[in-house]
GROMACS .gro file of C-alpha atoms in nm:
model
  109
    1MET     CA    1  -1.322  -2.619  -0.840
    2THR     CA    2  -0.983  -2.477  -0.750
    3ALA     CA    3  -0.890  -2.156  -0.573
    4GLN     CA    4  -0.759  -2.029  -0.907
    5ASP     CA    5  -1.102  -2.094  -1.063
    6VAL     CA    6  -1.265  -1.883  -0.790
    7PHE     CA    7  -1.011  -1.604  -0.845
    8ASP     CA    8  -1.062  -1.612  -1.223
    9ARG     CA    9  -1.441  -1.585  -1.175
   10GLN     CA   10  -1.387  -1.296  -0.933
   11LEU     CA   11  -1.178  -1.107  -1.188
   12ALA     CA   12  -1.430  -1.176  -1.465
   13ALA     CA   13  -1.722  -1.048  -1.253
   14ILE     CA   14  -1.530  -0.731  -1.167
   15ALA     CA   15  -1.429  -0.674  -1.531
   16ALA     CA   16  -1.791  -0.718  -1.641
   17GLY     CA   17  -1.928  -0.499  -1.361
   18ASP     CA   18  -2.161  -0.789  -1.277
   19LEU     CA   19  -2.276  -0.746  -0.918
   20ASP     CA   20  -2.487  -1.064  -0.916
   21ALA     CA   21  -2.195  -1.277  -1.039
   22LEU     CA   22  -1.965  -1.114  -0.786
   23LEU     CA   23  -2.202  -1.173  -0.493
   24ALA     CA   24  -2.256  -1.536  -0.601
   25GLN     CA   25  -1.890  -1.592  -0.515
   26TYR     CA   26  -1.948  -1.522  -0.143
   27HIS     CA   27  -2.038  -1.768   0.131
   28PRO     CA   28  -2.355  -1.677   0.330
   29GLU     CA   29  -2.135  -1.619   0.638
   30ALA     CA   30  -1.873  -1.413   0.450
   31VAL     CA   31  -1.687  -1.119   0.601
   32VAL     CA   32  -1.490  -0.860   0.402
   33VAL     CA   33  -1.234  -0.657   0.599
   34ARG     CA   34  -1.089  -0.332   0.464
   35PHE     CA   35  -0.926  -0.044   0.648
   36ASP     CA   36  -1.230   0.178   0.590
   37ARG     CA   37  -1.496  -0.076   0.688
   38VAL     CA   38  -1.596  -0.432   0.768
   39ALA     CA   39  -1.886  -0.586   0.578
   40GLU     CA   40  -2.050  -0.894   0.731
   41GLY     CA   41  -2.315  -1.099   0.554
   42PRO     CA   42  -2.487  -1.067   0.217
   43PRO     CA   43  -2.663  -0.729   0.261
   44ALA     CA   44  -2.350  -0.545   0.380
   45ILE     CA   45  -2.126  -0.715   0.123
   46GLY     CA   46  -2.379  -0.632  -0.150
   47GLU     CA   47  -2.373  -0.266  -0.048
   48LEU     CA   48  -1.993  -0.261  -0.040
   49PHE     CA   49  -1.954  -0.415  -0.386
   50ALA     CA   50  -2.232  -0.208  -0.543
   51ALA     CA   51  -2.035   0.104  -0.446
   52TYR     CA   52  -1.708  -0.056  -0.561
   53LEU     CA   53  -1.847  -0.141  -0.905
   54GLU     CA   54  -1.981   0.214  -0.941
   55ALA     CA   55  -1.616   0.326  -0.924
   56LYS     CA   56  -1.551   0.123  -1.243
   57PRO     CA   57  -1.255  -0.083  -1.116
   58GLN     CA   58  -1.016  -0.203  -1.386
   59VAL     CA   59  -0.730  -0.443  -1.327
   60GLU     CA   60  -0.427  -0.315  -1.516
   61GLU     CA   61  -0.179  -0.579  -1.402
   62LEU     CA   62  -0.177  -0.881  -1.173
   63VAL     CA   63   0.161  -0.838  -1.009
   64ALA     CA   64   0.148  -1.160  -0.805
   65VAL     CA   65  -0.101  -1.432  -0.719
   66ARG     CA   66  -0.040  -1.724  -0.485
   67THR     CA   67  -0.302  -1.990  -0.418
   68SER     CA   68  -0.332  -2.295  -0.197
   69ASP     CA   69  -0.627  -2.529  -0.154
   70ASP     CA   70  -0.838  -2.264   0.017
   71VAL     CA   71  -0.640  -1.937   0.021
   72ILE     CA   72  -0.572  -1.680  -0.251
   73PHE     CA   73  -0.321  -1.400  -0.191
   74TYR     CA   74  -0.286  -1.132  -0.458
   75GLN     CA   75  -0.124  -0.803  -0.553
   76ALA     CA   76  -0.255  -0.597  -0.846
   77ARG     CA   77  -0.231  -0.256  -1.004
   78MET     CA   78  -0.572  -0.111  -1.078
   79THR     CA   79  -0.766   0.200  -1.166
   80VAL     CA   80  -1.058   0.259  -0.928
   81GLY     CA   81  -1.267   0.573  -0.948
   82GLY     CA   82  -1.013   0.720  -1.190
   83ASN     CA   83  -0.726   0.670  -0.944
   84ARG     CA   84  -0.435   0.430  -1.000
   85VAL     CA   85  -0.378   0.210  -0.695
   86GLU     CA   86  -0.174  -0.088  -0.583
   87THR     CA   87  -0.403  -0.344  -0.422
   88TYR     CA   88  -0.333  -0.636  -0.192
   89GLY     CA   89  -0.571  -0.891  -0.057
   90THR     CA   90  -0.647  -1.236   0.072
   91LEU     CA   91  -0.945  -1.456  -0.004
   92VAL     CA   92  -1.014  -1.754   0.222
   93LEU     CA   93  -1.253  -2.013   0.081
   94ARG     CA   94  -1.510  -2.238   0.244
   95ASP     CA   95  -1.721  -2.479   0.041
   96GLY     CA   96  -1.579  -2.329  -0.281
   97LEU     CA   97  -1.698  -1.977  -0.191
   98ILE     CA   98  -1.525  -1.673  -0.046
   99TRP     CA   99  -1.569  -1.691   0.330
  100ARG     CA  100  -1.318  -1.426   0.446
  101GLN     CA  101  -1.157  -1.146   0.247
  102THR     CA  102  -0.909  -0.873   0.328
  103ALA     CA  103  -0.837  -0.592   0.085
  104ALA     CA  104  -0.618  -0.283   0.092
  105ALA     CA  105  -0.508  -0.026  -0.163
  106ARG     CA  106  -0.246   0.246  -0.175
  107PRO     CA  107  -0.222   0.522  -0.433
  108LEU     CA  108   0.032   0.491  -0.712
  109ALA     CA  109   0.230   0.800  -0.808
   0.00000   0.00000   0.00000
């Protein structure tokens, strides 16, 4: 499985609003870092993504994606909670699962 495969599954789970599929992407020792919070481990990451999916995120455009063997770096334009945002993030993989993630968003005018 490639990093691109992991990213494609991530996008599909978000588009479907499928929390179980989304959480299946994460390593048991995963950490997600955002400016508003840090989620460590399955319970905290589950809580974070349950709230995120409630906001009905929709990817409008993938502006850029760069992958290596175990790193995905992306930029996207999205609608989250009715607000248009520019998002940036990094996914670091371990054993074919997301082990570390950073994510940030800024409002679009």
